[in-house]
Short mmCIF file of C-alpha atoms and ligand atoms in Angstrom, two decimals:
data_model
loop_
_atom_site.label_atom_id
_atom_site.label_comp_id
_atom_site.label_asym_id
_atom_site.label_seq_id
_atom_site.Cartn_x
_atom_site.Cartn_y
_atom_site.Cartn_z
CA MET A 1 4.21 -75.55 -62.26
CA MET A 2 6.45 -72.57 -63.09
CA LYS A 3 6.03 -69.08 -61.58
CA ASN A 4 5.90 -67.15 -64.87
CA PHE A 5 4.52 -67.89 -68.32
CA VAL A 6 6.87 -66.05 -70.67
CA SER A 7 7.45 -68.81 -73.23
CA ILE A 8 5.47 -71.89 -74.14
CA CYS A 9 8.70 -73.69 -73.11
CA ASP A 10 7.95 -72.72 -69.49
CA LEU A 11 5.44 -75.60 -69.56
CA THR A 12 6.12 -79.31 -69.80
CA ARG A 13 4.00 -81.72 -71.83
CA ASP A 14 2.22 -82.75 -68.62
CA ASP A 15 1.60 -79.10 -67.62
CA ILE A 16 0.01 -78.38 -71.01
CA SER A 17 -2.09 -81.56 -70.95
CA ASP A 18 -3.31 -80.66 -67.43
CA LEU A 19 -4.14 -77.09 -68.53
CA ILE A 20 -6.12 -78.37 -71.52
CA GLN A 21 -8.10 -80.76 -69.30
CA LEU A 22 -8.79 -77.95 -66.81
CA ALA A 23 -9.82 -75.59 -69.62
CA LEU A 24 -12.21 -78.22 -71.00
CA ARG A 25 -13.76 -78.61 -67.55
CA LEU A 26 -14.07 -74.85 -67.06
CA LYS A 27 -15.66 -74.53 -70.52
CA ASP A 28 -18.22 -77.18 -69.65
CA GLU A 29 -18.95 -75.64 -66.23
CA ARG A 30 -19.41 -72.19 -67.80
CA LYS A 31 -21.98 -73.63 -70.22
CA ARG A 32 -23.86 -74.94 -67.18
CA GLY A 33 -23.64 -71.57 -65.39
CA ARG A 34 -21.10 -72.76 -62.83
CA PHE A 35 -18.12 -70.56 -62.00
CA SER A 36 -15.09 -71.02 -59.74
CA ARG A 37 -14.32 -68.03 -57.48
CA ALA A 38 -10.64 -68.89 -57.33
CA LEU A 39 -9.43 -65.29 -57.84
CA GLU A 40 -11.70 -63.68 -55.22
CA HIS A 41 -9.95 -60.66 -53.61
CA LYS A 42 -7.16 -60.83 -56.21
CA THR A 43 -6.36 -58.05 -58.70
CA VAL A 44 -4.49 -58.80 -61.92
CA ALA A 45 -2.68 -55.97 -63.72
CA MET A 46 -2.92 -56.09 -67.51
CA ILE A 47 -0.28 -53.91 -69.20
CA PHE A 48 -0.77 -53.44 -72.94
CA GLU A 49 1.79 -51.65 -75.10
CA LYS A 50 -0.11 -52.73 -78.25
CA PRO A 51 -3.77 -53.08 -79.26
CA SER A 52 -5.72 -56.27 -78.54
CA THR A 53 -9.22 -57.62 -78.98
CA ARG A 54 -9.06 -61.30 -78.02
CA THR A 55 -6.24 -61.37 -75.48
CA ARG A 56 -7.45 -58.39 -73.50
CA THR A 57 -11.11 -59.38 -73.57
CA ALA A 58 -10.45 -63.03 -72.77
CA PHE A 59 -8.24 -62.11 -69.80
CA GLU A 60 -10.71 -59.50 -68.50
CA VAL A 61 -13.63 -61.91 -68.73
CA ALA A 62 -11.58 -64.80 -67.29
CA ILE A 63 -10.42 -62.78 -64.28
CA THR A 64 -13.92 -61.39 -63.68
CA GLU A 65 -15.60 -64.79 -63.96
CA LEU A 66 -13.05 -66.20 -61.48
CA GLY A 67 -14.12 -63.52 -58.98
CA GLY A 68 -11.05 -61.32 -59.39
CA HIS A 69 -10.49 -57.76 -60.59
CA PRO A 70 -8.80 -57.12 -63.96
CA LEU A 71 -6.89 -53.83 -63.96
CA TYR A 72 -6.24 -52.68 -67.55
CA LEU A 73 -3.17 -50.44 -67.77
CA SER A 74 -2.34 -48.86 -71.11
CA TRP A 75 1.45 -48.48 -71.53
CA ASN A 76 1.22 -44.79 -72.43
CA GLU A 77 -0.98 -43.97 -69.45
CA LEU A 78 1.57 -45.52 -67.11
CA GLN A 79 4.86 -43.85 -66.23
CA LEU A 80 6.38 -46.63 -68.38
CA GLY A 81 5.31 -44.51 -71.34
CA ARG A 82 7.48 -41.66 -69.96
CA GLY A 83 10.49 -43.87 -69.37
CA GLU A 84 10.03 -45.35 -65.89
CA ALA A 85 12.12 -48.51 -65.60
CA VAL A 86 10.37 -51.82 -66.28
CA ALA A 87 12.13 -53.25 -63.18
CA ASP A 88 10.79 -50.50 -60.91
CA THR A 89 7.29 -50.94 -62.35
CA ALA A 90 7.52 -54.69 -61.74
CA ARG A 91 8.59 -54.23 -58.10
CA VAL A 92 5.91 -51.63 -57.35
CA LEU A 93 3.04 -53.48 -59.04
CA SER A 94 4.04 -56.62 -57.14
CA ARG A 95 3.11 -54.77 -53.91
CA TYR A 96 -0.46 -54.23 -55.20
CA VAL A 97 -1.52 -57.08 -57.45
CA SER A 98 -1.49 -60.89 -57.53
CA GLY A 99 -0.30 -61.23 -61.13
CA ILE A 100 0.83 -59.22 -64.15
CA VAL A 101 -0.27 -59.86 -67.74
CA ILE A 102 1.89 -57.95 -70.23
CA ARG A 103 1.78 -57.41 -74.01
CA ALA A 104 4.96 -55.66 -75.11
CA ASP A 105 6.80 -54.72 -78.27
CA ARG A 106 10.01 -56.39 -77.16
CA HIS A 107 10.37 -59.83 -75.60
CA SER A 108 13.09 -58.40 -73.34
CA THR A 109 10.47 -56.16 -71.70
CA VAL A 110 8.46 -59.24 -70.71
CA THR A 111 11.52 -61.10 -69.39
CA GLU A 112 12.63 -58.00 -67.44
CA MET A 113 9.16 -57.69 -65.93
CA ALA A 114 9.21 -61.38 -64.99
CA SER A 115 12.66 -61.33 -63.43
CA ASN A 116 11.85 -58.29 -61.26
CA ALA A 117 8.26 -59.06 -60.23
CA SER A 118 7.55 -61.14 -57.15
CA VAL A 119 4.14 -62.14 -58.56
CA PRO A 120 3.52 -64.31 -61.66
CA VAL A 121 4.01 -62.61 -65.03
CA ILE A 122 2.18 -63.82 -68.15
CA ASN A 123 3.33 -63.00 -71.68
CA ALA A 124 0.30 -61.74 -73.60
CA LEU A 125 2.42 -61.41 -76.81
CA SER A 126 5.90 -60.15 -77.52
CA ASP A 127 7.90 -59.90 -80.73
CA ARG A 128 9.27 -63.41 -80.06
CA GLU A 129 6.32 -65.44 -78.77
CA HIS A 130 2.59 -65.61 -78.15
CA PRO A 131 2.35 -68.54 -75.71
CA CYS A 132 -1.23 -67.86 -74.53
CA GLN A 133 -2.40 -68.20 -78.13
CA LEU A 134 -0.84 -71.64 -78.41
CA LEU A 135 -2.63 -72.93 -75.32
CA ALA A 136 -5.94 -72.15 -77.03
CA ASP A 137 -4.72 -73.59 -80.32
CA LEU A 138 -3.65 -76.88 -78.74
CA MET A 139 -6.96 -77.11 -76.89
CA THR A 140 -8.80 -76.56 -80.18
CA ILE A 141 -6.80 -79.24 -81.99
CA TYR A 142 -7.41 -81.64 -79.09
CA GLU A 143 -11.18 -80.90 -79.13
CA LYS A 144 -11.44 -81.45 -82.87
CA LYS A 145 -9.04 -84.38 -83.28
CA GLY A 146 -9.19 -86.11 -79.89
CA LYS A 147 -5.39 -86.11 -79.61
CA LEU A 148 -2.30 -84.01 -80.23
CA ARG A 149 0.50 -86.52 -80.58
CA ASP A 150 1.47 -87.42 -84.17
CA MET A 151 -0.79 -84.78 -85.70
CA LYS A 152 0.78 -82.76 -88.52
CA LEU A 153 0.48 -78.95 -88.47
CA ALA A 154 1.36 -76.82 -91.50
CA TRP A 155 2.11 -73.14 -90.95
CA ILE A 156 1.67 -71.13 -94.15
CA GLY A 157 3.08 -67.58 -94.32
CA ASP A 158 5.11 -65.30 -92.10
CA GLY A 159 7.37 -67.03 -89.58
CA ASN A 160 6.32 -64.60 -86.85
CA ASN A 161 5.94 -64.70 -83.06
CA VAL A 162 2.88 -66.99 -83.20
CA CYS A 163 4.76 -69.29 -85.57
CA ASN A 164 7.68 -69.42 -83.10
CA SER A 165 5.36 -70.49 -80.29
CA ALA A 166 3.62 -72.99 -82.60
CA ILE A 167 6.97 -74.60 -83.46
CA LEU A 168 7.91 -74.92 -79.79
CA ALA A 169 4.43 -76.12 -78.76
CA CYS A 170 4.41 -78.80 -81.45
CA ALA A 171 7.83 -80.04 -80.34
CA ILE A 172 6.70 -80.22 -76.70
CA MET A 173 3.42 -81.99 -77.47
CA GLY A 174 4.63 -84.40 -80.18
CA LEU A 175 3.05 -82.85 -83.29
CA SER A 176 5.14 -82.46 -86.42
CA ILE A 177 5.21 -79.04 -88.03
CA ASP A 178 6.11 -77.86 -91.53
CA VAL A 179 6.50 -74.11 -92.01
CA ALA A 180 6.19 -72.68 -95.54
CA CYS A 181 7.49 -69.15 -95.89
CA PRO A 182 9.44 -67.10 -98.45
CA PRO A 183 13.17 -66.43 -97.90
CA GLY A 184 13.61 -63.69 -95.31
CA TYR A 185 10.40 -64.59 -93.46
CA GLU A 186 11.67 -67.68 -91.61
CA PRO A 187 10.84 -68.22 -87.94
CA ASN A 188 13.47 -67.45 -85.28
CA GLY A 189 16.52 -69.66 -85.91
CA GLU A 190 17.15 -70.38 -82.24
CA VAL A 191 13.52 -71.44 -81.82
CA VAL A 192 13.79 -73.80 -84.81
CA ARG A 193 17.03 -75.36 -83.54
CA THR A 194 15.59 -75.81 -80.03
CA ALA A 195 12.47 -77.49 -81.41
CA GLN A 196 14.40 -79.65 -83.88
CA ALA A 197 16.41 -81.09 -80.97
CA VAL A 198 13.24 -82.75 -79.62
CA GLY A 199 10.67 -82.72 -82.42
CA HIS A 200 10.00 -82.83 -86.16
CA VAL A 201 10.23 -79.33 -87.67
CA ARG A 202 10.89 -78.42 -91.31
CA VAL A 203 11.16 -74.92 -92.74
CA LEU A 204 10.16 -75.04 -96.42
CA THR A 205 9.30 -72.55 -99.14
CA GLU A 206 6.41 -74.31 -100.92
CA PRO A 207 2.93 -73.97 -99.32
CA LEU A 208 1.60 -77.10 -101.06
CA GLU A 209 4.55 -79.19 -99.82
CA ALA A 210 3.99 -78.01 -96.23
CA ALA A 211 0.22 -78.56 -96.45
CA ALA A 212 0.52 -82.10 -97.84
CA ALA A 213 -1.41 -84.53 -95.61
CA ALA A 214 -1.64 -81.93 -92.82
CA ASP A 215 -4.21 -82.36 -90.03
CA VAL A 216 -4.08 -78.66 -89.20
CA LEU A 217 -3.45 -75.63 -91.42
CA TYR A 218 -2.49 -72.46 -89.61
CA THR A 219 -1.75 -68.92 -90.75
CA ASP A 220 -1.55 -65.38 -89.41
CA THR A 221 -1.45 -61.88 -90.80
CA TRP A 222 1.40 -60.94 -93.12
CA VAL A 223 1.70 -57.55 -91.38
CA SER A 224 2.06 -57.99 -87.63
CA MET A 225 1.89 -55.07 -85.19
CA GLY A 226 5.14 -53.16 -85.70
CA ASP A 227 5.51 -54.22 -89.36
CA GLU A 228 3.25 -51.46 -90.75
CA ALA A 229 6.10 -49.47 -92.36
CA THR A 230 6.93 -52.43 -94.65
CA ALA A 231 3.34 -53.57 -95.24
CA ALA A 232 3.40 -53.16 -99.04
CA GLN A 233 6.67 -55.09 -99.45
CA ARG A 234 5.54 -57.84 -97.06
CA THR A 235 2.25 -58.20 -98.92
CA ARG A 236 4.11 -58.62 -102.22
CA ASP A 237 6.63 -61.08 -100.76
CA LEU A 238 3.97 -63.23 -99.07
CA SER A 239 1.34 -63.12 -101.81
CA ALA A 240 1.83 -66.82 -102.72
CA TYR A 241 1.29 -67.89 -99.08
CA CYS A 242 -2.49 -67.72 -98.86
CA ILE A 243 -4.55 -70.56 -97.42
CA ASP A 244 -7.02 -70.99 -100.28
CA LYS A 245 -8.94 -73.97 -101.66
CA HIS A 246 -5.79 -75.35 -103.36
CA VAL A 247 -3.78 -75.38 -100.13
CA LEU A 248 -6.77 -76.83 -98.26
CA HIS A 249 -7.08 -79.55 -100.93
CA ALA A 250 -3.45 -80.60 -100.29
CA ALA A 251 -4.21 -81.24 -96.61
CA LYS A 252 -6.10 -84.24 -95.24
CA ASP A 253 -9.82 -84.40 -96.08
CA ASP A 254 -10.71 -83.75 -92.44
CA ALA A 255 -8.10 -81.04 -91.84
CA ILE A 256 -9.00 -78.09 -89.67
CA VAL A 257 -7.94 -74.50 -90.35
CA LEU A 258 -6.70 -72.16 -87.64
CA HIS A 259 -6.05 -68.42 -87.68
CA CYS A 260 -5.22 -66.57 -84.47
CA LEU A 261 -6.95 -63.40 -85.79
CA PRO A 262 -7.23 -60.59 -86.69
CA ALA A 263 -7.49 -61.89 -90.28
CA HIS A 264 -6.90 -60.00 -93.49
CA ARG A 265 -9.37 -61.79 -95.72
CA GLY A 266 -8.14 -62.22 -99.27
CA CYS A 267 -4.51 -61.99 -98.15
CA GLU A 268 -3.28 -64.82 -95.89
CA ILE A 269 -6.64 -66.63 -96.05
CA THR A 270 -9.64 -66.56 -98.37
CA ASP A 271 -13.23 -65.91 -97.27
CA GLU A 272 -14.14 -69.33 -98.62
CA VAL A 273 -11.69 -71.07 -96.26
CA ILE A 274 -12.07 -68.98 -93.10
CA ASP A 275 -15.88 -69.19 -93.34
CA GLY A 276 -15.90 -72.76 -94.64
CA PRO A 277 -16.60 -76.11 -92.95
CA HIS A 278 -12.92 -76.80 -92.13
CA SER A 279 -12.48 -73.55 -90.19
CA ALA A 280 -12.11 -73.84 -86.40
CA VAL A 281 -11.24 -70.16 -86.04
CA LEU A 282 -14.14 -69.10 -83.82
CA ASP A 283 -13.72 -72.09 -81.50
CA GLN A 284 -10.03 -71.23 -81.36
CA ALA A 285 -10.84 -67.64 -80.39
CA GLU A 286 -13.35 -68.80 -77.76
CA ASN A 287 -10.78 -71.17 -76.28
CA ARG A 288 -8.56 -68.19 -75.44
CA LEU A 289 -11.01 -67.56 -72.60
CA HIS A 290 -10.99 -71.09 -71.22
CA THR A 291 -7.24 -71.67 -71.49
CA GLN A 292 -6.37 -68.29 -69.97
CA LYS A 293 -8.77 -69.01 -67.14
CA ALA A 294 -7.05 -72.36 -66.57
CA LEU A 295 -3.63 -70.67 -66.69
CA LEU A 296 -4.69 -68.04 -64.13
CA LYS A 297 -6.01 -70.75 -61.81
CA LYS A 298 -2.76 -72.71 -62.04
CA LEU A 299 -0.43 -69.70 -61.64
CA LEU A 300 -2.24 -67.43 -59.20
CA VAL A 301 -4.10 -69.74 -56.84
N1 CP B 1 -4.82 -63.44 -81.45
C1 CP B 1 -4.67 -62.35 -80.66
O1 CP B 1 -3.76 -62.29 -79.80
O2 CP B 1 -5.59 -61.40 -80.87
P1 CP B 1 -5.54 -59.93 -80.25
O3 CP B 1 -4.33 -59.24 -80.84
O4 CP B 1 -6.83 -59.29 -80.65
O5 CP B 1 -5.39 -60.04 -78.76
#
């Protein structure tokens, strides 16, 4: 197992399969009121440069339930917010804590933290990737479908950081993925090329073509954190990329629908779909807790 979790590519297929199995076991044990104390006497720093509901809460609860102490550190309340070097922060925090979870604007901040820390660093979202999200997504697909290999995932909308991690995760785990996005909203080109070298990835423009015979439909907000200044333009450009009943109809009859949340209902997904019988969105959100707990156990213990 690797030291840091900066990209979903830091994990092999076997690593991810093992994490999903561990997360399933931890989920079952939690239901039965049984908790591992694997992080007893360990503190985990959680640096957030951006807002979060699921990632922060799931990590705080996971660390607490494992017997450890989650230390939430808002970027602007740290000296980082006044310009202290990321490398110095990494070296100092490594003297206090057993691991660092970081959500940052720039992916380079996460990699700099990881290369200077002597404790494990976990990417809790950057502008390039959201690998923790994909662990929960893969667990959810596995729970609902009983397998990952040879499933087809269709990503509808903005080719953002979550889309990048989805493309890489599908390539690693043997799912095919079709991305439908308008010109100018494609996922990272290097990510696509890396994934295409080992897996089946297509970047298309037509939502119905991408959704055809899909086992999983996935979307995310059209206006990610940092995109607020161009929100109106993005909303116009992406208006045809909504998961609605027509897109759902193009997928397999038993398709599931994922959204990493927060959702903008009526934009990238309709109420009817996100609240409908195909939606696995709440299970997906819950699985953030179990997969992050499994990740912490593997990295920090
Ligand atoms: N999906 C996700 O990362 O949610 P938060 O931004 O609320 O953490």
